[in-house]
């Protein structure tokens, strides 16, 4: 099956007027009890196929011997509900009773297999009764005859044509139910493997719950809707299509996942094969666009190029704003070594939010998050340890992947990863270039006049204007007395512009107290992100052998990030 092969459309028939019911069924689903579904299903298949040796189309699984007492007990309980309490108009209530109170602690496939087994007990008894009654025999079995009389079945038993028609219609319906059960067993097995670590998508869980509900409903109503079996057949047919679509999709995702494993374990002449699996065509349209211009981009544009995959959730507005500013600076200076591609991973897609993020990006991004298939996302998570934290994955022209970066390095260095260097090597390069000084914090955020003597740079912050006035007055006195050259830089502590910040900016401008980093330029955001990154990445990697006084001051600054009243300052 090719990755872009479409599945058959899901019928609307199942989705009418049942959303509230399915939601309730999902809420009561608390699976923790076990039952050997394959052994049970093999017994049921023999009963319903009227064949001692039959195991027709029973999926491969674990088979036991005999019948555990627990399974027999629950089957008897469900059989009683089906046989004693069900009438045509009562089927919905009985279905909910079974799913909510009798079977809530079993998996979806177990719920259905147990219900099918319970139906098989009732059906098997009826079948045996017809065999022993045998109306064509002038001397029918007296026990069977009197049981039929007590059950008010004598009229049916003695009408051979009606009995034949009834068995024919029910047999076809039973075959369809068995197919549905087989699909659900296969789907549960594949889902258990595929979603072993991660929760299955809500749509998958809902469709499985919907299929289980209606299959149980049909089994309950078979005996009460003998004149409307075609309606039940239509319902079962809809369930089959729904589950077949889910199976096809799940098999397809497993194939995509396995394909990526194989591709990344092979050296290629170029990266096209990998990129085509990651970014399939979207309804005949190229899968990529340039974010802020919406210009369509074919995969060929990345062929033989160094590609940097930016993989993130949709909750990354501040990061994208800051990265876009940095990218623009680096591009102007000719320091972009990769073709950057944004790959959003989202359980729920908010179109307006996605479009807003995309409009900020001067680089490539996928046309829509739905292009990134679950099989690809599974690979990201299992092989690249992607969770919710944004990562950068360098992909070489030969399809090989360099070690993964987080954005810590980008914020700390003010550059994107360097081709050919390991992340630790990039860090060492950064530290050798700037050392453990204030320059490491502000080297690309604040530019000094190189024609003048190097000034003392004083970073300060806070939201108390009175404190700011006192502090800057004291600094100016020091400048007057010492004749030192000092640059004052105000660092915003808030990550959103508000009236307090605006008042401070106006105060600094009016008093000519140096410069400020406002939020729109993202310098303050990058400053704090950089400071945090140096601690979270540089120190944790053991790159810095010890923490000196400068580092202690940085730590004090970091602890003051959330301060709103007191001021903070860092002088170098």
XYZ file of C-alpha atoms in Angstrom:
572
model
C 0.000 0.000 0.000
C 1.463 3.359 -0.956
C 1.547 6.138 1.673
C -0.784 8.415 -0.265
C -3.409 5.770 -1.082
C -6.824 7.075 0.082
C -9.124 4.982 2.251
C -12.787 4.412 1.426
C -15.020 7.192 2.753
C -16.452 6.573 6.212
C -20.258 6.288 5.983
C -22.351 8.925 7.713
C -24.968 6.378 8.745
C -23.083 5.423 11.906
C -22.488 9.003 12.962
C -26.113 10.109 13.080
C -27.562 10.923 16.508
C -25.098 8.780 18.448
C -22.378 11.230 19.539
C -23.808 11.631 23.048
C -24.152 7.855 23.420
C -20.595 7.168 22.252
C -19.222 9.875 24.548
C -20.957 8.178 27.478
C -19.611 4.774 26.436
C -16.073 6.192 26.245
C -16.385 7.743 29.702
C -17.272 4.383 31.285
C -14.508 2.481 29.461
C -11.992 1.465 32.175
C -10.235 -1.651 30.837
C -8.151 -3.672 33.269
C -9.664 -7.177 33.255
C -8.230 -9.812 30.945
C -9.868 -12.553 28.939
C -8.392 -14.881 26.304
C -10.288 -13.346 23.398
C -8.764 -15.594 20.741
C -9.624 -18.830 22.507
C -13.130 -17.557 23.160
C -13.523 -16.394 19.569
C -12.411 -19.785 18.219
C -15.138 -21.518 20.260
C -17.735 -18.996 19.099
C -16.706 -19.517 15.467
C -17.358 -23.252 15.788
C -20.805 -22.678 17.284
C -21.945 -20.105 14.760
C -20.465 -21.983 11.787
C -22.176 -25.246 12.898
C -18.824 -26.954 12.390
C -16.848 -28.832 15.039
C -13.532 -28.246 13.290
C -14.099 -24.706 12.064
C -12.000 -21.761 13.081
C -12.916 -19.792 9.984
C -10.951 -16.584 9.667
C -9.995 -16.586 13.342
C -7.058 -14.159 13.710
C -3.757 -15.507 14.915
C -3.536 -15.253 18.672
C -3.061 -17.130 21.907
C -5.283 -20.154 22.340
C -6.023 -21.777 25.674
C -7.935 -24.888 26.640
C -11.287 -25.193 28.336
C -13.167 -22.159 29.584
C -12.020 -20.106 32.593
C -14.697 -19.769 35.264
C -14.533 -15.961 35.146
C -15.217 -15.902 31.392
C -18.095 -18.381 31.736
C -19.595 -16.299 34.528
C -19.548 -13.040 32.556
C -20.941 -14.807 29.457
C -23.864 -16.152 31.504
C -24.522 -12.682 32.895
C -24.544 -11.077 29.439
C -26.703 -13.898 28.041
C -29.290 -13.234 30.745
C -29.373 -9.531 29.891
C -29.801 -10.352 26.204
C -32.400 -13.101 26.619
C -34.476 -11.842 29.537
C -34.572 -8.054 29.350
C -34.498 -7.159 25.699
C -37.331 -6.068 23.473
C -37.025 -4.161 20.212
C -37.585 -0.731 21.751
C -35.377 -1.633 24.739
C -32.228 -2.476 22.794
C -30.481 0.846 23.406
C -31.009 0.572 27.149
C -29.770 -3.016 27.307
C -26.737 -2.148 25.175
C -25.827 0.665 27.578
C -26.418 -1.583 30.613
C -24.004 -4.139 29.189
C -21.314 -1.615 28.276
C -21.646 0.570 31.386
C -22.272 -1.916 34.193
C -21.395 -5.431 33.013
C -18.464 -4.946 30.607
C -16.808 -1.579 31.437
C -13.576 -3.184 32.640
C -12.804 -5.085 29.427
C -11.033 -3.916 26.275
C -13.196 -3.080 23.254
C -12.413 -6.349 21.497
C -13.128 -8.305 24.691
C -16.474 -6.512 25.152
C -17.518 -7.575 21.674
C -16.139 -11.135 21.860
C -17.925 -11.717 25.185
C -21.176 -10.370 23.711
C -20.766 -12.517 20.591
C -20.122 -15.539 22.842
C -23.258 -14.729 24.851
C -25.253 -14.467 21.635
C -23.705 -17.760 20.471
C -25.036 -19.481 23.605
C -28.583 -18.261 22.882
C -28.309 -18.946 19.161
C -26.709 -22.358 19.764
C -29.557 -23.402 22.035
C -32.083 -22.306 19.405
C -30.160 -24.168 16.695
C -30.046 -27.363 18.771
C -33.765 -27.032 19.448
C -34.505 -26.920 15.699
C -32.319 -29.970 15.119
C -34.042 -32.037 17.784
C -37.535 -30.768 16.975
C -37.306 -31.627 13.252
C -40.929 -30.916 12.181
C -40.613 -33.257 9.172
C -40.214 -36.132 11.598
C -43.648 -37.577 12.498
C -42.276 -38.322 15.978
C -40.260 -35.229 17.016
C -38.181 -35.302 20.158
C -40.710 -34.769 22.976
C -38.283 -32.745 25.105
C -37.565 -30.386 22.183
C -41.261 -30.177 21.345
C -42.236 -29.152 24.872
C -39.352 -26.684 25.210
C -40.528 -25.049 21.959
C -44.027 -24.933 23.407
C -42.819 -23.248 26.612
C -40.766 -20.729 24.604
C -43.713 -20.076 22.236
C -41.613 -21.202 19.272
C -43.825 -24.042 18.040
C -45.201 -22.003 15.132
C -41.719 -21.210 13.854
C -40.523 -24.779 14.373
C -43.317 -26.199 12.251
C -42.954 -23.681 9.396
C -39.979 -25.077 7.492
C -39.850 -22.288 4.880
C -39.969 -19.554 7.553
C -37.307 -21.344 9.554
C -35.077 -21.685 6.485
C -35.529 -18.003 5.574
C -34.848 -16.933 9.153
C -31.682 -19.008 9.422
C -30.486 -17.744 6.041
C -30.888 -14.072 6.965
C -29.455 -14.507 10.452
C -26.533 -16.570 9.143
C -25.484 -13.780 6.768
C -25.765 -11.258 9.569
C -23.729 -13.475 11.883
C -20.983 -13.788 9.261
C -20.844 -10.005 9.039
C -20.684 -9.674 12.841
C -17.862 -12.237 12.944
C -15.978 -10.191 10.344
C -16.468 -7.060 12.449
C -15.193 -8.923 15.514
C -12.159 -10.139 13.588
C -11.410 -6.575 12.450
C -11.709 -5.308 16.011
C -9.333 -8.026 17.261
C -6.781 -7.124 14.590
C -7.197 -3.420 15.255
C -6.700 -3.916 18.984
C -3.518 -5.939 18.382
C -2.057 -3.383 15.984
C -3.080 -0.492 18.233
C -1.466 -2.165 21.246
C 1.792 -2.402 19.323
C 1.595 0.952 17.581
C 0.339 2.999 20.515
C 2.235 1.057 23.186
C 3.797 4.276 24.512
C 1.548 6.982 23.147
C -2.192 7.331 23.475
C -4.145 6.494 20.347
C -5.747 9.436 18.537
C -9.202 10.442 19.753
C -10.713 9.709 16.330
C -9.423 6.119 16.452
C -10.721 5.548 19.982
C -14.095 7.056 19.089
C -14.499 4.936 15.958
C -13.610 1.758 17.872
C -16.096 2.633 20.626
C -18.757 3.422 18.019
C -18.159 0.094 16.259
C -18.291 -1.884 19.510
C -21.497 -0.161 20.597
C -23.365 -0.806 17.355
C -22.092 -4.373 17.048
C -23.406 -5.127 20.553
C -26.658 -3.342 19.682
C -27.096 -5.486 16.558
C -26.440 -8.721 18.475
C -29.089 -7.769 21.028
C -31.687 -6.880 18.407
C -31.203 -9.781 15.967
C -33.888 -11.796 17.735
C -36.382 -8.947 17.952
C -36.175 -7.439 14.456
C -36.731 -10.518 12.329
C -38.684 -8.485 9.775
C -36.060 -5.744 9.623
C -32.839 -7.699 9.344
C -31.887 -5.617 6.304
C -31.660 -2.557 8.590
C -29.284 -4.418 10.877
C -27.310 -5.661 7.881
C -26.857 -2.060 6.733
C -25.631 -1.091 10.192
C -23.128 -3.953 10.294
C -21.927 -3.110 6.781
C -21.257 0.443 7.949
C -19.279 -0.852 10.926
C -17.224 -3.069 8.625
C -16.295 -0.116 6.410
C -15.411 1.994 9.447
C -13.127 -0.642 10.963
C -11.596 -1.537 7.602
C -10.670 2.129 7.145
C -9.075 2.178 10.584
C -7.160 -1.025 9.870
C -5.942 0.255 6.511
C -4.824 3.530 8.080
C -3.030 1.829 10.959
C -1.255 -0.631 8.654
C -0.259 2.291 6.450
C 1.217 4.199 9.413
C 3.193 1.149 10.520
C 4.551 0.827 6.974
C 5.573 4.510 7.000
C 7.281 4.107 10.374
C 9.159 0.978 9.285
C 10.061 2.660 6.001
C 11.716 5.556 7.857
C 13.688 3.147 10.038
C 14.999 1.412 6.931
C 15.717 4.669 5.080
C 17.659 6.212 7.966
C 19.750 3.051 8.287
C 20.830 3.326 4.656
C 23.269 5.740 3.014
C 21.687 7.432 -0.019
C 22.918 9.467 -2.950
C 20.522 12.213 -1.861
C 17.848 12.851 0.748
C 14.846 12.760 -1.609
C 13.474 9.354 -0.561
C 13.423 10.329 3.114
C 11.844 13.714 2.446
C 9.136 12.179 0.242
C 8.074 9.853 3.069
C 8.153 12.671 5.618
C 6.369 15.175 3.392
C 3.977 13.394 0.990
C 2.047 15.275 -1.673
C -1.032 17.048 -0.325
C -3.926 16.393 -2.706
C -1.640 16.829 -5.712
C -0.110 20.007 -4.274
C 3.518 20.403 -3.136
C 3.773 19.649 0.599
C 5.946 22.667 1.453
C 5.498 26.429 1.284
C 7.564 29.439 2.265
C 5.754 30.455 5.431
C 5.342 34.212 5.105
C 4.773 34.270 1.344
C 2.807 31.013 0.873
C 4.965 30.261 -2.177
C 4.675 26.561 -3.011
C 7.871 24.522 -2.786
C 8.497 21.074 -4.254
C 10.623 18.501 -2.466
C 13.159 18.879 -5.288
C 14.158 22.228 -3.756
C 15.721 20.302 -0.847
C 17.388 17.613 -2.939
C 21.098 17.407 -2.171
C 20.872 20.238 0.371
C 21.725 20.423 4.050
C 18.293 20.494 5.666
C 17.532 21.601 9.215
C 14.209 20.246 10.485
C 12.579 22.506 13.073
C 10.166 20.159 14.877
C 7.810 21.739 17.391
C 4.295 21.847 18.771
C 1.963 24.698 17.867
C 2.546 26.244 21.283
C 5.730 28.069 20.280
C 4.793 31.649 19.412
C 7.574 33.328 21.433
C 10.182 30.919 20.100
C 9.147 31.482 16.490
C 9.094 35.272 16.878
C 12.601 35.256 18.346
C 13.886 32.727 15.819
C 12.478 34.729 12.898
C 14.366 37.845 14.059
C 17.567 35.858 14.500
C 17.136 34.114 11.142
C 16.749 37.479 9.407
C 19.978 38.750 10.993
C 21.921 35.601 10.097
C 20.608 35.568 6.521
C 21.697 39.181 5.966
C 25.186 38.215 7.154
C 25.305 35.081 4.980
C 25.449 32.726 7.978
C 22.613 30.348 7.095
C 24.109 26.949 6.225
C 20.887 24.935 6.077
C 17.513 24.961 4.375
C 15.271 25.360 7.419
C 11.936 23.465 7.392
C 9.296 23.839 10.097
C 7.564 20.558 10.965
C 4.620 21.174 13.338
C 3.350 18.258 15.424
C -0.140 18.727 16.841
C -2.838 16.484 18.323
C -5.396 19.207 17.690
C -4.996 21.725 14.888
C -6.184 25.289 15.319
C -6.156 26.734 11.814
C -5.888 30.390 12.773
C -3.064 29.721 15.221
C -1.176 27.649 12.653
C -1.590 30.333 9.986
C -0.382 33.026 12.399
C 2.763 31.064 13.192
C 3.415 30.265 9.540
C 3.126 33.932 8.548
C 6.115 34.759 10.787
C 8.447 32.355 8.989
C 10.741 33.362 6.122
C 11.780 29.710 5.786
C 10.088 26.541 4.514
C 7.237 24.900 6.387
C 4.705 22.172 5.676
C 1.519 23.281 3.971
C -0.581 21.892 6.834
C 0.172 19.876 10.023
C -2.046 17.027 8.776
C 0.639 16.259 6.174
C 2.836 14.908 8.979
C 1.518 11.374 9.345
C 1.268 9.562 12.710
C 3.915 7.067 11.519
C 6.359 9.938 10.982
C 5.509 11.473 14.367
C 6.088 8.106 16.008
C 9.570 8.051 14.468
C 10.268 11.577 15.774
C 9.290 10.519 19.263
C 11.014 7.166 19.440
C 14.254 7.915 17.588
C 14.696 11.668 18.091
C 13.100 11.856 21.558
C 10.700 14.586 20.513
C 8.160 15.434 23.204
C 6.887 19.003 23.373
C 10.268 20.703 23.465
C 11.298 22.151 20.110
C 14.225 20.344 18.475
C 16.486 20.954 15.472
C 17.468 17.941 13.370
C 20.261 18.446 10.802
C 19.704 16.196 7.761
C 22.661 15.847 5.401
C 22.349 15.445 1.605
C 23.112 11.707 1.929
C 20.170 11.232 4.287
C 22.259 10.915 7.429
C 21.205 12.728 10.597
C 23.573 14.701 12.787
C 22.964 14.636 16.568
C 19.835 16.485 17.619
C 19.879 20.053 18.967
C 17.435 21.800 21.251
C 16.925 25.543 20.926
C 19.184 26.073 23.965
C 22.194 26.224 21.678
C 20.523 28.710 19.332
C 19.560 31.088 22.132
C 22.950 30.793 23.808
C 25.029 31.214 20.659
C 22.898 33.455 18.494
C 23.580 31.159 15.528
C 22.089 28.056 13.964
C 24.011 24.760 14.174
C 27.293 24.620 12.266
C 27.613 21.941 9.577
C 29.981 19.159 10.542
C 30.157 19.951 14.245
C 28.661 17.861 17.040
C 26.468 19.843 19.484
C 29.206 19.654 22.143
C 31.702 20.888 19.579
C 29.433 23.801 18.770
C 29.258 24.655 22.459
C 33.049 24.563 22.856
C 33.440 26.705 19.757
C 31.020 29.202 21.256
C 32.799 29.341 24.616
C 36.256 29.674 23.064
C 34.990 32.517 20.891
C 33.343 34.515 23.675
C 34.601 33.117 26.974
C 32.748 33.295 30.263
C 31.969 36.987 30.060
C 29.054 39.279 29.478
C 29.968 39.101 25.801
C 28.596 35.564 25.721
C 25.234 36.961 26.826
C 24.960 40.004 24.554
C 27.444 39.524 21.679
C 24.730 39.702 19.018
C 22.153 41.666 20.996
C 24.095 44.849 21.701
C 26.726 46.405 19.442
C 29.327 48.811 20.811
C 31.073 51.526 18.823
C 34.430 49.960 17.920
C 35.923 53.390 17.115
C 35.607 54.360 20.768
C 37.270 52.920 23.893
C 35.484 49.797 25.100
C 32.720 50.901 27.460
C 31.537 49.292 30.647
C 28.153 47.797 29.835
C 25.511 47.833 32.533
C 22.385 45.742 32.062
C 19.557 46.513 34.440
C 15.867 45.798 34.750
C 12.807 46.017 36.937
C 9.394 47.618 36.774
C 9.702 50.144 39.602
C 10.344 53.515 37.909
C 11.429 55.070 41.223
C 14.113 52.410 41.656
C 15.210 52.866 38.024
C 15.535 56.610 38.561
C 17.616 56.116 41.718
C 19.833 53.499 40.083
C 20.520 55.435 36.872
C 21.193 58.615 38.866
C 23.795 56.749 40.916
C 25.421 55.343 37.760
C 25.613 58.798 36.187
C 27.304 60.147 39.328
C 29.879 57.376 39.072
C 30.462 58.265 35.416
C 30.933 61.934 36.293
C 33.412 61.194 39.066
C 35.412 58.440 37.352
C 35.102 59.686 33.768
C 34.435 56.071 32.772
C 32.568 55.227 29.580
C 29.427 53.327 30.574
C 26.514 52.099 28.447
C 23.178 51.557 30.164
C 20.894 48.887 28.668
C 17.417 48.280 30.088
C 16.285 44.651 29.782
C 12.529 44.028 29.810
C 11.490 41.349 32.239
C 7.993 40.879 30.880
C 7.485 38.809 27.716
C 4.512 40.906 26.681
C 4.361 44.665 26.170
C 2.165 46.378 28.745
C 1.609 49.891 30.043
C 4.274 49.504 32.728
C 6.923 48.715 30.118
C 5.755 51.559 27.870
C 5.990 54.020 30.762
C 9.519 52.801 31.484
C 10.529 53.089 27.819
C 9.168 56.643 27.683
C 11.020 57.484 30.905
C 14.339 56.123 29.570
C 13.933 57.963 26.262
C 12.918 61.226 27.903
C 15.810 61.192 30.386
C 18.297 59.910 27.767
C 19.278 57.021 30.023
C 20.793 54.803 27.355
C 18.840 52.211 25.405
C 16.213 49.590 26.130
C 15.380 46.194 24.678
C 11.708 46.098 24.000
C 9.709 42.955 23.488
C 8.967 43.538 19.804
C 12.657 43.196 18.914
C 12.815 39.947 20.947
C 16.223 40.932 22.384
C 15.019 40.726 25.984
C 13.305 37.411 25.304
C 16.493 36.036 23.738
C 18.596 37.403 26.588
C 16.612 35.520 29.224
C 16.310 32.428 27.043
C 20.073 32.558 26.482
C 20.834 32.882 30.176
C 18.593 29.941 30.958
C 20.067 27.930 28.086
C 23.626 28.457 29.302
C 22.724 26.894 32.616
C 20.459 24.152 31.302
C 22.762 23.059 28.475
C 26.294 24.326 28.989
C 26.621 23.488 32.657
C 24.694 20.225 32.467
C 26.891 19.027 29.618
C 29.930 19.584 31.867
C 31.505 21.970 29.379
C 32.290 24.535 32.068
C 34.664 22.985 34.635
C 33.559 25.190 37.522
C 31.241 28.030 38.433
C 33.163 31.259 39.023
C 31.930 34.592 40.353
C 30.636 35.691 36.958
C 28.550 32.551 36.700
C 27.186 33.158 40.182
C 26.082 36.617 39.115
C 24.343 35.103 36.089
C 22.594 32.682 38.406
C 21.402 35.584 40.537
C 20.092 37.277 37.401
C 18.290 34.119 36.391
C 16.665 33.905 39.813
C 15.411 37.463 39.329
C 13.672 36.881 35.997
C 10.223 36.965 37.549
C 10.924 39.967 39.833
C 8.430 42.757 39.261
C 9.242 45.267 42.008
C 12.942 45.116 42.835
C 15.496 45.977 40.181
C 18.386 43.882 38.940
C 21.670 44.887 37.384
C 24.700 43.227 35.853
C 27.851 45.213 35.161
C 30.824 44.062 33.092
